[in-house]
Amino acid sequence: MELLPEFEIRQPKTAEEAVALGAEADARYIGGGTDFVPNLRRGLETPSTVVDLSEVSEMQQIEETENGLKIGASVSLQQLISNELVIKQYALLAQAAETIAGTTHRQSATVGGNLCLDTRCQFYNQSEWWRKSNNYCLKYRGDICHVAPQGDICRAAYSGDLAPAMMVYGAKVELVSAAGKRVIDLKDMYQEDGANYLLLNPGELLVAVIIERLDGYNTEYRKVRVRGGVDFPLVGVAVAAKSNAGKLEDIRIALTGTNSRPVFVEGAEESFGKPVDEETIKALVKLVRVQSKPMRSTFTPGSYRSKVVVNVARRLINQLL
Amino acid sequence: MRQSSKSVHEVTVNGRRRESVVPPNMLLIDYLREELRLTGTKTGCDGGECGACTVLVDGKPMLSCITLVSKVNGKEVETVESLSENGRLSSLQRMFHEKLGTQCGFCTPGVIMASEALLRKNANPSDEEIRKALEGNLCRCTGYVKILESVKAVAEAGAAR
């Protein structure tokens, strides 16, 4: 690990103050810092100002809304999984949050931090000397993606566990910048580019995520990883499904670890109203196969993760319908 | 190279309130080990993966190697040095000694602080709860069985604080 670079720390009390500071050149926001600080230590970030969000009290609340929850971006993962409402009514969310990192990380790691989690790659999450000896990479300081050298896009994998979970609850995010506030669908916050995976404007701050309650759905999140604790997902699959009298009413499938963005599987609505049988399940699994694109960004080959994501999705769909 | 400005931080470490002038990029582990010479807390992986640097902040386990000192300003930090009383091992420390929960000892301060946090919340944890609480702590010697038995022994003796 490298020594930390020199930077200033600011600790604003309100989101408004935070975005004013975040608008400065080379400013970076820090939540719990469980991913950001290791990245700083690896020389992957060189901010001039670090805006610490831990004293912004308006971002630390979990509020019940008319048909769901509004969760502040600075809510810690431990707070999230200890919240009675989350445990009772958003089981999949609690399940996903509980698989993130380790017990100790979850005390400080935040909801916003996990949603904005930097994409990961075996050629990126390395020390400065390692990356330098490999001529760096497209995501940072280099001009070639070692995962897909023919391409012109970074293939680092998005690895946050909360995003797919939030997506099945129809999540929207509240974003604040000096220009004002906007609310967008969570899935529109990401794009398929590992180096620029977040569609946020410079200095824009994620302050809250808004989710809707799912009534009458069977839900489950399953994560596959090498080490049972702490590790990032090789793949993560969130499924919420509802059927009535043997017919599929609704199914929402979201993935992580497979692409440079969390993937909300599109096209499931074509199976709505059809009988829950082998053919319908096959069609849903095919959507997962086609839309997931694991690459050689981890120590396991992409072909392995392709098989895993398809099989995990098939198992969950079978189990929940 | 930019020169960042130092500022005064008030941190209570092992019951003693301290005012220290530290640079904004100082990590808690370096503050504890280099400034205060509390070398019980260990630097292992140096990136938040092994848990050897675990300390308690306001009673919650935190990884001091990925925590900036500014994050603990005004808070209470406890390290493994705080556990013994009048030179005698705490019951948790004694059990790690008696049940061979420690071998080379490098991960032990982190494992003990994570266990301490668990036992304060839950004086009689199940095996599953102990495993969960210690999932972020790597040990390359014991194979974890002896660690589990050590924590269990404290709970069974009813000696948890």
Coordinates of C-alpha atoms in Angstrom, one line a residue:
Chain A
M1 CA 0.0 0.0 0.0
E2 CA 1.0 3.6 -0.7
L3 CA 1.1 6.4 1.8
L4 CA -2.1 8.4 1.5
P5 CA -1.9 11.4 -0.8
E6 CA -2.3 14.9 0.8
F7 CA -5.8 16.3 0.8
E8 CA -8.0 18.5 2.9
I9 CA -11.0 17.1 4.8
R10 CA -14.3 19.0 5.1
Q11 CA -17.2 17.9 7.2
P12 CA -20.3 19.7 6.2
K13 CA -23.5 19.6 8.3
T14 CA -26.0 19.8 5.5
A15 CA -26.4 18.4 2.0
E16 CA -26.4 21.9 0.6
E17 CA -23.0 22.7 2.1
A18 CA -21.8 19.3 0.9
V19 CA -22.6 19.9 -2.7
A20 CA -21.1 23.4 -2.6
L21 CA -17.8 21.7 -1.4
G22 CA -18.2 18.8 -3.8
A23 CA -18.4 21.2 -6.7
E24 CA -14.7 22.1 -6.2
A25 CA -12.3 20.6 -8.7
D26 CA -11.0 17.2 -7.6
A27 CA -13.3 17.0 -4.6
R28 CA -14.6 13.5 -3.7
Y29 CA -17.3 12.5 -1.3
I30 CA -16.6 9.9 1.4
G31 CA -19.3 7.9 3.2
G32 CA -17.9 5.0 5.4
G33 CA -14.7 4.9 3.3
T34 CA -14.5 1.2 3.4
D35 CA -13.9 1.1 -0.4
F36 CA -12.7 4.6 -0.9
V37 CA -9.8 4.5 1.6
P38 CA -8.3 1.3 0.2
N39 CA -8.5 2.9 -3.3
L40 CA -6.8 6.0 -1.9
R41 CA -4.1 3.8 -0.5
R42 CA -3.6 2.1 -3.8
G43 CA -3.1 5.5 -5.5
L44 CA -6.4 5.1 -7.5
E45 CA -7.8 8.4 -6.2
T46 CA -5.9 11.7 -5.8
P47 CA -8.5 14.2 -4.5
S48 CA -7.6 17.7 -3.4
T49 CA -10.6 17.8 -1.0
V50 CA -12.4 14.9 0.7
V51 CA -16.0 15.8 1.7
D52 CA -16.9 13.6 4.6
L53 CA -20.7 13.1 4.7
S54 CA -20.9 11.5 8.1
E55 CA -22.2 14.7 9.8
V56 CA -25.0 15.4 7.4
S57 CA -27.9 14.3 9.6
E58 CA -30.6 14.7 6.9
M59 CA -28.9 11.8 5.0
Q60 CA -29.0 9.4 8.0
Q61 CA -32.7 8.8 8.2
I62 CA -34.9 5.8 7.2
E63 CA -38.4 7.2 6.7
E64 CA -41.6 5.4 5.9
T65 CA -43.5 6.9 2.9
E66 CA -47.0 6.2 1.7
N67 CA -46.0 3.1 -0.3
G68 CA -42.5 2.4 0.7
L69 CA -39.3 3.8 2.3
K70 CA -37.0 6.7 1.8
I71 CA -33.5 5.7 2.9
G72 CA -30.8 8.3 3.4
A73 CA -27.6 7.7 1.6
S74 CA -25.5 7.9 4.7
V75 CA -27.5 5.2 6.6
S76 CA -25.0 2.5 7.5
L77 CA -25.5 -1.0 6.3
Q78 CA -25.7 -2.1 9.9
Q79 CA -28.5 0.4 10.5
L80 CA -30.3 -0.9 7.4
I81 CA -30.2 -4.5 8.5
S82 CA -31.2 -3.7 12.0
N83 CA -34.3 -1.6 11.0
E84 CA -37.5 -3.3 11.9
L85 CA -39.4 -2.2 8.8
V86 CA -36.6 -3.4 6.5
I87 CA -36.4 -6.7 8.2
K88 CA -40.2 -7.2 8.1
Q89 CA -41.2 -5.8 4.7
Y90 CA -38.0 -5.6 2.6
A91 CA -36.5 -9.0 3.4
L92 CA -34.6 -9.2 0.1
L93 CA -32.9 -5.8 0.8
A94 CA -31.9 -6.9 4.3
Q95 CA -30.6 -10.2 2.9
A96 CA -28.5 -8.4 0.3
A97 CA -27.1 -5.9 2.7
E98 CA -26.2 -8.6 5.1
T99 CA -23.9 -10.2 2.5
I100 CA -21.9 -7.1 1.9
A101 CA -18.3 -7.2 3.2
G102 CA -17.9 -8.2 6.8
T103 CA -19.7 -7.4 10.1
T104 CA -17.0 -4.8 10.9
H105 CA -17.2 -3.0 7.5
R106 CA -21.0 -2.8 7.8
Q107 CA -20.8 -0.6 10.9
S108 CA -19.3 2.2 8.7
A109 CA -20.1 1.3 5.1
T110 CA -23.1 3.2 3.8
V111 CA -26.1 2.7 1.5
G112 CA -24.9 5.5 -0.8
G113 CA -21.4 4.2 -0.8
N114 CA -22.5 0.7 -1.9
L115 CA -24.8 2.1 -4.6
C116 CA -21.9 4.2 -6.0
L117 CA -19.3 1.5 -5.3
D118 CA -16.4 1.8 -7.7
T119 CA -16.2 -0.9 -10.4
R120 CA -13.7 -3.6 -9.8
C121 CA -11.1 -5.5 -11.9
Q122 CA -8.1 -7.7 -11.4
F123 CA -6.1 -5.2 -13.5
Y124 CA -7.3 -2.2 -11.5
N125 CA -7.5 -3.1 -7.8
Q126 CA -3.8 -3.5 -7.5
S127 CA -0.9 -1.6 -6.1
E128 CA 0.6 1.4 -8.0
W129 CA 3.8 -0.6 -8.9
W130 CA 1.7 -3.5 -10.1
R131 CA -0.4 -1.4 -12.4
K132 CA 2.6 0.7 -13.6
S133 CA 4.5 -2.5 -14.6
N134 CA 1.4 -3.5 -16.6
N135 CA 1.3 -0.1 -18.3
Y136 CA -1.8 0.8 -16.3
C137 CA -5.3 0.3 -17.8
L138 CA -8.1 2.0 -19.5
K139 CA -10.0 2.7 -16.3
Y140 CA -7.1 4.7 -14.8
R141 CA -4.1 6.3 -16.5
G142 CA -3.7 3.8 -19.3
D143 CA -5.2 3.4 -22.8
I144 CA -5.9 -0.3 -23.0
C145 CA -8.4 -2.5 -21.3
H146 CA -6.4 -5.7 -20.4
V147 CA -9.7 -7.6 -20.1
A148 CA -10.8 -6.8 -23.7
P149 CA -7.8 -5.3 -25.5
Q150 CA -9.7 -5.1 -28.8
G151 CA -12.4 -2.9 -27.4
D152 CA -12.4 0.7 -26.5
I153 CA -14.4 0.5 -23.3
C154 CA -13.4 -0.5 -19.7
R155 CA -14.9 -3.8 -18.6
A156 CA -14.4 -3.6 -14.9
A157 CA -17.3 -5.2 -13.1
Y158 CA -19.9 -3.4 -11.0
S159 CA -19.9 -5.3 -7.6
G160 CA -22.4 -3.6 -5.3
D161 CA -25.0 -5.8 -3.7
L162 CA -27.6 -3.2 -2.8
A163 CA -28.3 -2.0 -6.4
P164 CA -29.9 -5.1 -7.7
A165 CA -31.9 -5.5 -4.4
M166 CA -33.1 -1.9 -4.6
M167 CA -33.9 -2.3 -8.3
V168 CA -36.5 -5.0 -7.7
Y169 CA -38.2 -2.6 -5.3
G170 CA -38.5 -0.1 -8.1
A171 CA -35.9 2.2 -6.6
K172 CA -35.5 5.9 -7.5
V173 CA -32.6 8.1 -6.3
E174 CA -32.6 11.6 -5.1
L175 CA -29.6 13.5 -6.5
V176 CA -28.6 17.0 -5.4
S177 CA -26.1 19.4 -7.0
A178 CA -25.5 23.1 -7.1
A179 CA -28.0 23.2 -10.0
G180 CA -30.8 21.7 -7.8
K181 CA -32.5 18.4 -7.1
R182 CA -33.6 15.7 -9.4
V183 CA -35.1 12.2 -8.9
I184 CA -34.3 9.5 -11.4
D185 CA -34.8 5.7 -11.6
L186 CA -31.8 3.9 -10.0
K187 CA -31.2 1.9 -13.1
D188 CA -30.8 5.2 -15.1
M189 CA -27.9 6.1 -12.7
Y190 CA -25.6 3.6 -14.3
Q191 CA -24.2 2.8 -17.8
E192 CA -22.2 0.0 -19.3
D193 CA -18.7 1.6 -19.0
G194 CA -16.5 0.5 -16.2
A195 CA -14.5 3.7 -16.2
N196 CA -17.6 5.9 -16.2
Y197 CA -20.2 3.7 -14.7
L198 CA -22.2 6.5 -12.9
L199 CA -24.3 8.9 -14.9
L200 CA -23.9 11.6 -12.3
N201 CA -23.0 15.2 -13.1
P202 CA -19.8 16.5 -11.7
G203 CA -20.2 17.1 -7.9
E204 CA -23.7 15.6 -7.9
L205 CA -24.5 13.9 -4.6
L206 CA -26.8 10.9 -4.0
V207 CA -28.7 11.9 -0.9
A208 CA -31.5 9.3 -0.7
V209 CA -33.0 6.2 -2.3
I210 CA -36.7 5.7 -2.5
I211 CA -38.2 2.2 -2.7
E212 CA -41.7 0.8 -3.0
R213 CA -43.2 -2.0 -0.9
L214 CA -43.9 -5.3 -2.7
D215 CA -47.0 -7.0 -1.5
G216 CA -47.6 -10.7 -2.2
Y217 CA -44.2 -11.3 -3.8
N218 CA -41.7 -14.1 -3.1
T219 CA -38.2 -12.6 -2.9
E220 CA -34.7 -13.8 -2.6
Y221 CA -31.1 -12.5 -3.0
R222 CA -28.3 -14.9 -3.7
K223 CA -24.6 -14.1 -3.9
V224 CA -21.8 -16.3 -5.0
R225 CA -18.3 -15.5 -3.9
V226 CA -15.0 -17.1 -3.2
R227 CA -14.7 -16.3 0.5
G228 CA -17.9 -16.6 2.6
G229 CA -17.4 -13.2 4.3
V230 CA -15.9 -9.8 3.2
D231 CA -15.6 -10.9 -0.5
F232 CA -17.2 -9.1 -3.4
P233 CA -19.7 -11.0 -5.5
L234 CA -18.7 -13.2 -8.5
V235 CA -22.4 -12.8 -9.3
G236 CA -25.4 -11.7 -7.3
V237 CA -29.0 -12.3 -8.3
A238 CA -32.1 -10.6 -6.9
V239 CA -35.5 -12.0 -7.8
A240 CA -39.0 -10.9 -6.7
A241 CA -41.8 -12.9 -8.2
K242 CA -45.6 -13.1 -8.0
S243 CA -47.9 -15.6 -9.5
N244 CA -51.6 -16.2 -9.2
A245 CA -53.5 -19.4 -10.0
G246 CA -50.6 -20.9 -11.8
K247 CA -50.0 -17.8 -13.9
L248 CA -47.1 -15.4 -13.8
E249 CA -48.2 -12.0 -12.6
D250 CA -44.9 -10.2 -12.2
I251 CA -41.2 -11.0 -12.0
R252 CA -38.3 -8.7 -11.4
I253 CA -34.7 -9.9 -11.8
A254 CA -31.6 -7.9 -11.2
L255 CA -28.0 -8.9 -11.4
T256 CA -24.6 -7.7 -10.0
G257 CA -21.0 -8.7 -10.7
T258 CA -21.7 -9.6 -14.3
N259 CA -21.5 -6.3 -16.1
S260 CA -20.0 -2.8 -15.6
R261 CA -23.4 -1.8 -14.3
P262 CA -26.0 -3.5 -12.2
V263 CA -28.4 -5.1 -14.6
F264 CA -32.2 -4.9 -14.3
V265 CA -33.2 -7.7 -16.6
E266 CA -35.5 -6.3 -19.3
G267 CA -38.2 -8.0 -21.2
A268 CA -39.7 -10.2 -18.5
E269 CA -43.1 -8.5 -19.0
E270 CA -43.6 -10.6 -22.2
S271 CA -44.0 -13.6 -19.9
F272 CA -46.6 -11.9 -17.6
G273 CA -50.0 -13.7 -17.8
K274 CA -48.4 -16.9 -19.1
P275 CA -48.7 -20.2 -17.1
V276 CA -45.8 -20.9 -14.8
D277 CA -44.3 -23.8 -16.7
E278 CA -41.0 -25.0 -18.1
E279 CA -41.3 -22.9 -21.2
T280 CA -42.0 -19.6 -19.3
I281 CA -39.0 -20.3 -17.0
K282 CA -36.8 -21.1 -20.0
A283 CA -37.7 -17.7 -21.6
L284 CA -36.9 -15.9 -18.3
V285 CA -33.6 -17.7 -17.9
K286 CA -32.7 -16.8 -21.5
L287 CA -33.1 -13.1 -20.7
V288 CA -30.6 -13.5 -17.9
R289 CA -28.2 -15.4 -20.2
V290 CA -28.4 -12.8 -23.0
Q291 CA -28.2 -9.7 -20.8
S292 CA -25.4 -10.8 -18.5
K293 CA -21.9 -10.3 -19.9
P294 CA -19.2 -11.4 -17.4
M295 CA -15.7 -10.8 -18.6
R296 CA -12.2 -11.8 -17.4
S297 CA -12.3 -9.0 -14.8
T298 CA -12.0 -11.3 -11.8
F299 CA -9.8 -14.3 -11.1
T300 CA -12.6 -16.6 -12.3
P301 CA -13.1 -16.7 -16.0
G302 CA -16.1 -15.0 -17.5
S303 CA -17.4 -18.3 -18.9
Y304 CA -17.6 -19.7 -15.4
R305 CA -19.6 -16.7 -14.1
S306 CA -21.9 -16.9 -17.1
K307 CA -22.8 -20.4 -16.1
V308 CA -23.2 -19.4 -12.4
V309 CA -25.5 -16.5 -13.0
V310 CA -27.7 -18.5 -15.3
N311 CA -27.9 -21.4 -12.9
V312 CA -28.5 -19.2 -9.8
A313 CA -31.2 -17.3 -11.7
R314 CA -32.9 -20.5 -12.8
R315 CA -32.8 -22.0 -9.3
L316 CA -34.3 -18.8 -7.8
I317 CA -37.0 -18.5 -10.4
N318 CA -38.0 -22.1 -9.9
Q319 CA -38.0 -21.7 -6.1
L320 CA -40.0 -18.5 -6.0
L321 CA -42.7 -19.2 -8.6
Chain B
M1 CA 3.1 18.2 -3.6
R2 CA 0.1 19.8 -1.9
Q3 CA 0.6 20.7 1.8
S4 CA -2.5 19.9 3.8
S5 CA -3.3 21.7 7.0
K6 CA -3.2 19.9 10.3
S7 CA -6.0 20.3 12.8
V8 CA -6.8 19.5 16.4
H9 CA -8.7 16.3 17.0
E10 CA -10.2 15.3 20.3
V11 CA -10.3 11.6 20.7
T12 CA -10.7 9.5 23.9
V13 CA -8.4 6.5 23.7
N14 CA -8.8 3.8 26.3
G15 CA -10.6 6.2 28.6
R16 CA -8.0 9.0 28.3
R17 CA -9.1 12.1 26.5
R18 CA -6.4 13.4 24.1
E19 CA -6.1 16.4 22.0
S20 CA -3.8 15.8 19.0
V21 CA -2.8 17.8 16.0
V22 CA -2.9 15.5 13.1
P23 CA -2.9 15.9 9.3
P24 CA -6.2 15.2 7.5
N25 CA -4.7 12.1 5.7
M26 CA -3.7 10.3 8.9
L27 CA -5.2 6.9 9.4
L28 CA -6.4 5.8 12.8
I29 CA -4.0 2.8 12.9
D30 CA -1.0 5.2 12.4
Y31 CA -2.3 7.5 15.0
L32 CA -2.6 4.7 17.5
R33 CA 0.6 3.0 16.7
E34 CA 2.9 5.8 15.8
E35 CA 1.6 8.8 17.7
L36 CA 0.3 7.1 20.9
R37 CA 2.7 4.1 20.7
L38 CA -0.2 1.7 21.3
T39 CA 1.2 -1.1 19.2
G40 CA -1.2 -3.8 20.3
T41 CA -3.3 -3.1 17.3
K42 CA -1.8 -4.7 14.3
T43 CA -1.5 -3.8 10.6
G44 CA -2.1 -6.9 8.6
C45 CA -3.4 -6.7 5.0
D46 CA -3.5 -2.8 5.2
G47 CA -6.6 -2.7 3.1
G48 CA -9.6 -3.7 5.3
E49 CA -9.6 -7.4 4.4
C50 CA -8.1 -9.2 7.4
G51 CA -9.5 -7.5 10.5
A52 CA -6.2 -7.5 12.4
C53 CA -6.5 -3.7 13.0
T54 CA -10.0 -4.0 14.5
V55 CA -10.6 -1.5 17.4
L56 CA -13.9 -0.3 19.0
V57 CA -15.2 3.1 18.2
D58 CA -18.1 4.1 20.5
G59 CA -18.4 0.4 21.2
K60 CA -18.6 -0.7 17.6
P61 CA -15.9 -2.6 15.8
M62 CA -14.1 -0.6 13.2
L63 CA -11.1 -1.3 10.9
S64 CA -8.5 1.3 12.0
C65 CA -6.4 0.8 8.8
I66 CA -9.1 2.2 6.6
T67 CA -10.5 4.8 9.0
L68 CA -9.2 8.4 8.9
V69 CA -8.6 10.0 12.3
S70 CA -11.1 12.7 11.4
K71 CA -13.8 10.1 11.4
V72 CA -13.3 9.4 15.1
N73 CA -13.1 13.1 16.2
G74 CA -15.0 13.4 19.4
K75 CA -15.5 9.7 19.8
E76 CA -14.3 7.0 22.1
V77 CA -11.7 4.5 20.8
E78 CA -10.8 1.3 22.6
T79 CA -7.9 -0.9 21.7
V80 CA -6.8 -4.3 23.0
E81 CA -4.6 -2.5 25.6
S82 CA -7.8 -1.4 27.3
L83 CA -9.0 -4.8 28.3
S84 CA -6.7 -6.0 31.0
E85 CA -7.4 -4.7 34.5
N86 CA -4.5 -4.0 36.9
G87 CA -2.2 -6.1 34.8
R88 CA -4.6 -9.1 34.7
L89 CA -6.0 -10.4 31.5
S90 CA -9.7 -9.9 31.0
S91 CA -11.8 -13.1 31.0
L92 CA -12.0 -13.0 27.2
Q93 CA -8.2 -12.6 26.9
R94 CA -7.7 -15.4 29.4
M95 CA -9.9 -17.8 27.5
F96 CA -8.0 -17.2 24.3
H97 CA -4.9 -18.2 26.2
E98 CA -6.4 -21.2 27.9
K99 CA -8.3 -22.6 25.0
L100 CA -5.5 -21.9 22.5
G101 CA -7.5 -19.4 20.5
T102 CA -4.2 -17.6 19.9
Q103 CA -1.1 -19.1 18.2
C104 CA 1.2 -16.8 16.4
G105 CA -0.9 -14.0 17.9
F106 CA -0.9 -11.5 15.0
C107 CA -4.6 -11.6 14.3
T108 CA -5.5 -11.9 18.0
P109 CA -5.9 -8.2 19.0
G110 CA -8.4 -7.8 16.1
V111 CA -10.2 -11.0 16.8
I112 CA -10.4 -10.2 20.5
M113 CA -11.8 -6.7 19.9
A114 CA -14.4 -8.0 17.4
S115 CA -15.4 -10.7 20.0
E116 CA -15.5 -8.1 22.7
A117 CA -18.0 -6.0 20.6
L118 CA -20.1 -9.1 20.1
L119 CA -20.1 -10.2 23.8
R120 CA -21.1 -6.7 25.0
K121 CA -24.2 -6.9 22.8
N122 CA -24.9 -10.6 23.2
A123 CA -23.5 -12.3 26.3
N124 CA -24.5 -15.7 25.1
P125 CA -24.0 -15.9 21.3
S126 CA -24.6 -19.1 19.2
D127 CA -21.8 -20.6 17.1
E128 CA -23.4 -19.0 14.1
E129 CA -23.5 -15.6 15.7
I130 CA -19.8 -15.9 16.6
R131 CA -18.9 -16.9 13.1
K132 CA -20.9 -14.0 11.7
A133 CA -19.2 -11.5 14.1
L134 CA -15.8 -12.7 13.2
E135 CA -16.3 -13.2 9.4
G136 CA -14.0 -10.3 8.7
N137 CA -11.1 -11.6 10.8
L138 CA -8.6 -13.8 9.1
C139 CA -6.4 -16.3 11.1
R140 CA -3.9 -18.5 9.4
C141 CA -2.9 -20.6 12.4
T142 CA -5.8 -21.8 14.4
G143 CA -8.3 -23.0 11.7
Y144 CA -10.8 -20.9 13.7
V145 CA -12.1 -23.8 15.8
K146 CA -10.1 -22.8 18.8
I147 CA -11.2 -19.2 18.4
L148 CA -14.8 -20.3 18.3
E149 CA -14.2 -22.4 21.5
S150 CA -12.5 -19.5 23.2
V151 CA -15.4 -17.1 22.7
K152 CA -17.9 -19.8 23.5
A153 CA -16.0 -20.5 26.8
V154 CA -16.4 -16.9 27.9
A155 CA -20.1 -17.0 27.2
E156 CA -20.5 -20.4 29.0
A157 CA -18.6 -19.3 32.0
G158 CA -21.0 -16.4 32.2
A159 CA -18.0 -14.2 32.5
A160 CA -18.8 -11.9 29.6
R161 CA -18.8 -8.3 30.6

